[in-house]
PDB file of C-alpha atoms in Angstrom:
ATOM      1  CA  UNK A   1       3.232  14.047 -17.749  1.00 80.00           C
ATOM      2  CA  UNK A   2       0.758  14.591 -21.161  1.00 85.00           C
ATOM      3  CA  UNK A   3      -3.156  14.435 -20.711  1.00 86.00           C
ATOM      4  CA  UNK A   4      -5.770  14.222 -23.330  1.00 86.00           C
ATOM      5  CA  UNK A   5      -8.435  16.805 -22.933  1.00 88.00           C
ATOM      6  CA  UNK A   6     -11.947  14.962 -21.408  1.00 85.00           C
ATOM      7  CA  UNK A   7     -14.341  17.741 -23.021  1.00 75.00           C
ATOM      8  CA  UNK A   8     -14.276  20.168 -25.592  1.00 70.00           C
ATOM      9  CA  UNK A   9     -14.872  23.610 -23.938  1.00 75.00           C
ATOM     10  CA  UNK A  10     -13.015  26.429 -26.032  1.00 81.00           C
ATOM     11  CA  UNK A  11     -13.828  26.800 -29.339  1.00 83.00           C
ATOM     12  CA  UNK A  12      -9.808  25.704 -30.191  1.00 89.00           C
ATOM     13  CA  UNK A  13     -10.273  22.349 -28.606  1.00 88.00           C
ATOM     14  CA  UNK A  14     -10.019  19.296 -30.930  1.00 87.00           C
ATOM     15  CA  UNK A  15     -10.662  15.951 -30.363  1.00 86.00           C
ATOM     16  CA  UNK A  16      -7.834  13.743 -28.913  1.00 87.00           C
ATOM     17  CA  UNK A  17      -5.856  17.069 -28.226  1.00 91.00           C
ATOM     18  CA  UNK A  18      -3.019  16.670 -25.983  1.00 90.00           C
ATOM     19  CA  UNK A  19      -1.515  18.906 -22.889  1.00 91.00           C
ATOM     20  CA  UNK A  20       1.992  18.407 -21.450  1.00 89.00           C
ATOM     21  CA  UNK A  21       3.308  19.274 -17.965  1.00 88.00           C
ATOM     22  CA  UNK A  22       2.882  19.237 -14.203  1.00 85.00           C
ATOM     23  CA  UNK A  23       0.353  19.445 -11.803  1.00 85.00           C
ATOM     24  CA  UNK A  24       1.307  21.948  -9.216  1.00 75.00           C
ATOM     25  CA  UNK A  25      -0.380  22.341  -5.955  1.00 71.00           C
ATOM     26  CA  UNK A  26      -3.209  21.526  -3.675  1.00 75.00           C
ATOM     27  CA  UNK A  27      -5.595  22.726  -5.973  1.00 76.00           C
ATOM     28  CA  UNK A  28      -4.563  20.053  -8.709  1.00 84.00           C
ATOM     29  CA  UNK A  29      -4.303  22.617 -11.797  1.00 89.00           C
ATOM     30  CA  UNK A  30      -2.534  22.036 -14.943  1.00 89.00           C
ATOM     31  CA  UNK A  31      -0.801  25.307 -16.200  1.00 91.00           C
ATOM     32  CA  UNK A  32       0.537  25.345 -20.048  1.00 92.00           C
ATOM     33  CA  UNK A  33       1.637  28.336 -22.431  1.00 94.00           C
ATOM     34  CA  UNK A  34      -0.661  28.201 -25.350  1.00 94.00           C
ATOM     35  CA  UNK A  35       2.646  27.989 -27.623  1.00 93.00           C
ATOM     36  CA  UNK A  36       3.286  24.801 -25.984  1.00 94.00           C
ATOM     37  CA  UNK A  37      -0.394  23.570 -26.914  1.00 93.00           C
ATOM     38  CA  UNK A  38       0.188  24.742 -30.683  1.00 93.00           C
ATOM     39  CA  UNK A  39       3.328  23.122 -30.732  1.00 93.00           C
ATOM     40  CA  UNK A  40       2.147  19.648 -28.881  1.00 92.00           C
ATOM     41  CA  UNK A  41      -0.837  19.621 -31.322  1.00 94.00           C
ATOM     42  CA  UNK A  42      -0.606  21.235 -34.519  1.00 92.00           C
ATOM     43  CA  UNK A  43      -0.967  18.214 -36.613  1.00 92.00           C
ATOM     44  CA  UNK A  44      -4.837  17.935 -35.453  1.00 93.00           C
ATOM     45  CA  UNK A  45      -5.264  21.845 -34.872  1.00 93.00           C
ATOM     46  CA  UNK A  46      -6.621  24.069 -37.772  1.00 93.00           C
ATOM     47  CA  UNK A  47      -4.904  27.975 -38.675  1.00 94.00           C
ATOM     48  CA  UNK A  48      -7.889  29.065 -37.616  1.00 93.00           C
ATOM     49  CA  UNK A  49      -7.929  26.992 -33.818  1.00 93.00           C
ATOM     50  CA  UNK A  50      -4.276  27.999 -33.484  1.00 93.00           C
ATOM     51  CA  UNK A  51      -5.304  31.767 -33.561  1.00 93.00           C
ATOM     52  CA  UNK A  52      -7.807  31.564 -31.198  1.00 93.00           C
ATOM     53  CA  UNK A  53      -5.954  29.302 -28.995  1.00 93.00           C
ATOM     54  CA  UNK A  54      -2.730  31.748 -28.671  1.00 93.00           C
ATOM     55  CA  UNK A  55      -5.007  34.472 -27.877  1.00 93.00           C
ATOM     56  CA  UNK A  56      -4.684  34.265 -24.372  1.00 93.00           C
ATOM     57  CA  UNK A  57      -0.372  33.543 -23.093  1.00 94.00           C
ATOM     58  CA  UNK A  58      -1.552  30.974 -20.608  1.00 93.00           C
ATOM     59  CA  UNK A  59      -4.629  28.426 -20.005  1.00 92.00           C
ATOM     60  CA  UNK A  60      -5.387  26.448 -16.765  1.00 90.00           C
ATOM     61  CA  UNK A  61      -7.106  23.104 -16.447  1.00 86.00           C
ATOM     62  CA  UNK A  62      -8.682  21.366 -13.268  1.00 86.00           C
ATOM     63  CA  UNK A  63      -6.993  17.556 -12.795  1.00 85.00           C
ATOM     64  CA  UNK A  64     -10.811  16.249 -13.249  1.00 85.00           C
ATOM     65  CA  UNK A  65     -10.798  17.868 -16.783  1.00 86.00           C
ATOM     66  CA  UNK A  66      -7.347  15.669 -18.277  1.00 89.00           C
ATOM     67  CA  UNK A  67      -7.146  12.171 -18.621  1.00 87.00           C
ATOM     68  CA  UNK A  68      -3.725  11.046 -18.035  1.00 84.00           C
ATOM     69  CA  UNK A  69      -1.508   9.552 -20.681  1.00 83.00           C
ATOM     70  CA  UNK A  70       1.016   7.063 -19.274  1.00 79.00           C
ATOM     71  CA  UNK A  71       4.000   6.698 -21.753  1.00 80.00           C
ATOM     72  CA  UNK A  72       4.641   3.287 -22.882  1.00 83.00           C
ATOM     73  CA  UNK A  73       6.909   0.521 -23.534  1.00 84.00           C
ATOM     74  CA  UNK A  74       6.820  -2.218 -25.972  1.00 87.00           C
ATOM     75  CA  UNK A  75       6.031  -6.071 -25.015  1.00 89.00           C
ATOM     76  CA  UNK A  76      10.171  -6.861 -26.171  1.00 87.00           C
ATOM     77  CA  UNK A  77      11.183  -4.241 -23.742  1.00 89.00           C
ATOM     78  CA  UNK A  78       9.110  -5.454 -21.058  1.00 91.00           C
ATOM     79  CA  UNK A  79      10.454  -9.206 -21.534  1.00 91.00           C
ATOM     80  CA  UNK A  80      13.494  -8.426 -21.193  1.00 90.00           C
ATOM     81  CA  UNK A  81      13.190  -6.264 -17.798  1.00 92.00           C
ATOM     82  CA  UNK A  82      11.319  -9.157 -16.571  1.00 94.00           C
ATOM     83  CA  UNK A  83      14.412 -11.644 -17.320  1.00 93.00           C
ATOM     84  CA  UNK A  84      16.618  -9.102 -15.837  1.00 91.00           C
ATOM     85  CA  UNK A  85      14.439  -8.841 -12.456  1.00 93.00           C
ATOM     86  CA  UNK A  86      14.845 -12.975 -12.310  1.00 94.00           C
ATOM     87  CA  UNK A  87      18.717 -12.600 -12.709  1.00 91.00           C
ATOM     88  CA  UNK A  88      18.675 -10.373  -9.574  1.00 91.00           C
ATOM     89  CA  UNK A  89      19.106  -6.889 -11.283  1.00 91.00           C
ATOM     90  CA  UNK A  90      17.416  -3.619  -9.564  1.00 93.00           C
ATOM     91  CA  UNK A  91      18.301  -0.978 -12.105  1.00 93.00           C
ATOM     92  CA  UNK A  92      18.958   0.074 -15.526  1.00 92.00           C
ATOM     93  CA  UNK A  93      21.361   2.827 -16.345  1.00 90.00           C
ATOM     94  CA  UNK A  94      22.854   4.199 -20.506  1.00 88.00           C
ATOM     95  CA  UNK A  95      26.641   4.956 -20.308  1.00 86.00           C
ATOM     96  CA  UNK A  96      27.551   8.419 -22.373  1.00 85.00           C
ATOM     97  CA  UNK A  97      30.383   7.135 -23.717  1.00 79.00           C
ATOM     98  CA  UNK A  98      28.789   4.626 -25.836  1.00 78.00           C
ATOM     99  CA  UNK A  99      25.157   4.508 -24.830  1.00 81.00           C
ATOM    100  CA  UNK A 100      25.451   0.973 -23.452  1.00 84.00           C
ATOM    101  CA  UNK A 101      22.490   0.083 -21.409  1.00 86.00           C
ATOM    102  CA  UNK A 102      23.569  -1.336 -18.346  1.00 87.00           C
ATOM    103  CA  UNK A 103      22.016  -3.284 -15.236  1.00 89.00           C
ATOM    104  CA  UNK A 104      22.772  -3.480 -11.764  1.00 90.00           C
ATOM    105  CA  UNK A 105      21.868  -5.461  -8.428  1.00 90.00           C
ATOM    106  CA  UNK A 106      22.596  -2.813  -6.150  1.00 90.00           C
ATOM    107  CA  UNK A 107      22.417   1.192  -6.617  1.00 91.00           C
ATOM    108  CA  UNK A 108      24.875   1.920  -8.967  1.00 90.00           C
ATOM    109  CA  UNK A 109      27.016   5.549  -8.965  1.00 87.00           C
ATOM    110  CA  UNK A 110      27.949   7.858 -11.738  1.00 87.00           C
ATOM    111  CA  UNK A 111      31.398   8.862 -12.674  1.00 85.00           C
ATOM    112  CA  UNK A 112      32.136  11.310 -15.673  1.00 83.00           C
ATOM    113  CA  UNK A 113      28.880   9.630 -17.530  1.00 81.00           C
ATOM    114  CA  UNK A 114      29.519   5.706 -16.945  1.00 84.00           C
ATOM    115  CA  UNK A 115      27.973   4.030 -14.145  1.00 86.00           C
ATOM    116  CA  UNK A 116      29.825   1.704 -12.338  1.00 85.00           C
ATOM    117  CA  UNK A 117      28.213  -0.700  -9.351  1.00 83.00           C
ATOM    118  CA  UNK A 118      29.413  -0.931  -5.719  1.00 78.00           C
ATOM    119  CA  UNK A 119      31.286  -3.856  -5.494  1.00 76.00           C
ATOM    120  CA  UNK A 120      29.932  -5.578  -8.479  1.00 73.00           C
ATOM    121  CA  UNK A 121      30.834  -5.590 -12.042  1.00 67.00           C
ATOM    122  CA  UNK A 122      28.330  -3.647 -13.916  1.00 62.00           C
ATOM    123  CA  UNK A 123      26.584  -6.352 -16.765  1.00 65.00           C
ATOM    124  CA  UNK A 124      26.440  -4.444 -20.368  1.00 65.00           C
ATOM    125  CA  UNK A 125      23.791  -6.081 -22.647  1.00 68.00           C
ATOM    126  CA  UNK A 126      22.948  -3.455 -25.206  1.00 63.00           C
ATOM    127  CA  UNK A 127      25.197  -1.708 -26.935  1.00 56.00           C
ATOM    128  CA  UNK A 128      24.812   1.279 -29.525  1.00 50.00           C
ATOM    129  CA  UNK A 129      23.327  -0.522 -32.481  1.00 53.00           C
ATOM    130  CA  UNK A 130      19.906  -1.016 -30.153  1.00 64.00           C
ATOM    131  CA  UNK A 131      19.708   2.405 -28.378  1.00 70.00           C
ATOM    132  CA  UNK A 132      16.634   2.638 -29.460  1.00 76.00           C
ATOM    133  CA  UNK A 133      15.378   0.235 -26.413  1.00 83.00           C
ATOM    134  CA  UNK A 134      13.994   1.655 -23.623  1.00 86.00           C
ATOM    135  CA  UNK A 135      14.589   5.542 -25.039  1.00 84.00           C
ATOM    136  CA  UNK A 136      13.934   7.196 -21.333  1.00 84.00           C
ATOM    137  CA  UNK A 137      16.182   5.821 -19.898  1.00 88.00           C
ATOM    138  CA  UNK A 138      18.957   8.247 -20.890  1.00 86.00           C
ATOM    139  CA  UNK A 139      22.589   9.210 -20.925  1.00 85.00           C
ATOM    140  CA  UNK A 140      21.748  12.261 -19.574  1.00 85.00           C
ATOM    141  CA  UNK A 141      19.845  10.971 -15.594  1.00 87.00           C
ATOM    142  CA  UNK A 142      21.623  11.720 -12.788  1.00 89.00           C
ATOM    143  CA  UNK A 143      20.382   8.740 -11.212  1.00 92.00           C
ATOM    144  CA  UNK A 144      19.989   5.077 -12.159  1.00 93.00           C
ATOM    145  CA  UNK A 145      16.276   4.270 -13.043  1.00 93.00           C
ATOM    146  CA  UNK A 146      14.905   1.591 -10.633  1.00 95.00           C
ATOM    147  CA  UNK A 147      13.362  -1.459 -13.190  1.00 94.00           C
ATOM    148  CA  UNK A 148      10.288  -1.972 -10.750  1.00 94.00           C
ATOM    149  CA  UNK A 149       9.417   2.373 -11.351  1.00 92.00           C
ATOM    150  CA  UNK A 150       9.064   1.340 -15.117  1.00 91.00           C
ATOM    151  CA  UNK A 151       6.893  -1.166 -14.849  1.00 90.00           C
ATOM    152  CA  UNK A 152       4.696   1.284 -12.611  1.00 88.00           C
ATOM    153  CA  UNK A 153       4.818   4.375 -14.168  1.00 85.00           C
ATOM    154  CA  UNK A 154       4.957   2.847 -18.094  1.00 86.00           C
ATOM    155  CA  UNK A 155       2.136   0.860 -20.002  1.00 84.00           C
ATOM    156  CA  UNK A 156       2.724  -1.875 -22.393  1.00 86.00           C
ATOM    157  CA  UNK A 157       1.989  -1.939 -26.169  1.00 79.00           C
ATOM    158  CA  UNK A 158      -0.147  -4.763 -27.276  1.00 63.00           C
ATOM    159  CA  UNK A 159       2.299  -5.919 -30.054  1.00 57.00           C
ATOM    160  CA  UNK A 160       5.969  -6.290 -30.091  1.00 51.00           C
ATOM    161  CA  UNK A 161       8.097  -4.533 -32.794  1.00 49.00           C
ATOM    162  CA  UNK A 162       8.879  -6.162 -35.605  1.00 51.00           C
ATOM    163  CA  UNK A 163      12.510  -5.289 -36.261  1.00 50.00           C
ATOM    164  CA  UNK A 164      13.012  -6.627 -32.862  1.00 46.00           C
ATOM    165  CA  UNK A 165      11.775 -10.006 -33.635  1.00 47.00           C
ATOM    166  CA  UNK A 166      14.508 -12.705 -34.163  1.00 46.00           C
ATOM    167  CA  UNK A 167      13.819 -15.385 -36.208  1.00 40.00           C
TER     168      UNK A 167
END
């Protein structure tokens, strides 16, 4: 997960800094290398904020001091999971092979990197020259990604892309 820092409190932090990584534990802490914050935000970070950060190997924040940062999805993408949720289909899966996106109705299984659905034909819509739609949802997962978790766990952008658009 990435969080935006709340408050400045170290002389290193910079406005709209961002952490990366999970919370462990009861206790709800956040627990990041201070490479990692150098490396997640040295575009906004100064030499001189950089030193001071990596002075210390590790840094710890409290959940009530991040603000959490849900990943998004563009207005396009989120059409077109909708239609595919109408048609029936549960989940979304990108062949190795080829990097076809593929949907499902039922729980589909894995074989060598292509997915292939119990007792159903598996429906390929995308193929390679638009892998650039829905970019987590990768080659690489060991299992298919349920279409109702993205629409939880992802937040829409206001506008759709332009080089989508059809005309």
């Amino acid at each position: 997960m990435k969080y935006e820092l709340k408050n400045p409190g170290k002389s290193w932090w910079v406005e709209g800094m961002i952490v990366e990584g999970e919370i462990k534990g009861r206790d709800e802490i956040l627990e990041i290398g201070s490479i990692d914050i150098c490396r997640l935000n040295k575009d906004i970070m100064s030499k001189e904020q950089i030193i001071e950060c990596v002075k210390y190997p590790r840094y710890w924040w409290s959940k009530a001091c991040l603000k959490e940062i849900k990943p998004t999805f563009t207005m396009l993408e989120k059409l077109l999971l909708e239609h595919q949720l109408e048609m029936g289909y549960k989940y979304i899966t990108r062949d190795v092979i080829d990097h076809r996106l593929n949907f499902f109705k039922n729980k589909p299984i894995t074989n060598r990197g292509v997915w292939f659905g119990k007792n159903e034909n598996y429906y390929p819509v995308f193929d390679i020259y638009l892998k650039e739609l829905y970019p987590f949802v990768s080659c690489e997962n060991k299992e298919p990604t349920l279409i109702q978790d993205i629409f939880d766990r992802y937040e829409v952008t206001e506008k759709l892309d332009k080089e989508y658009i059809l005309k």
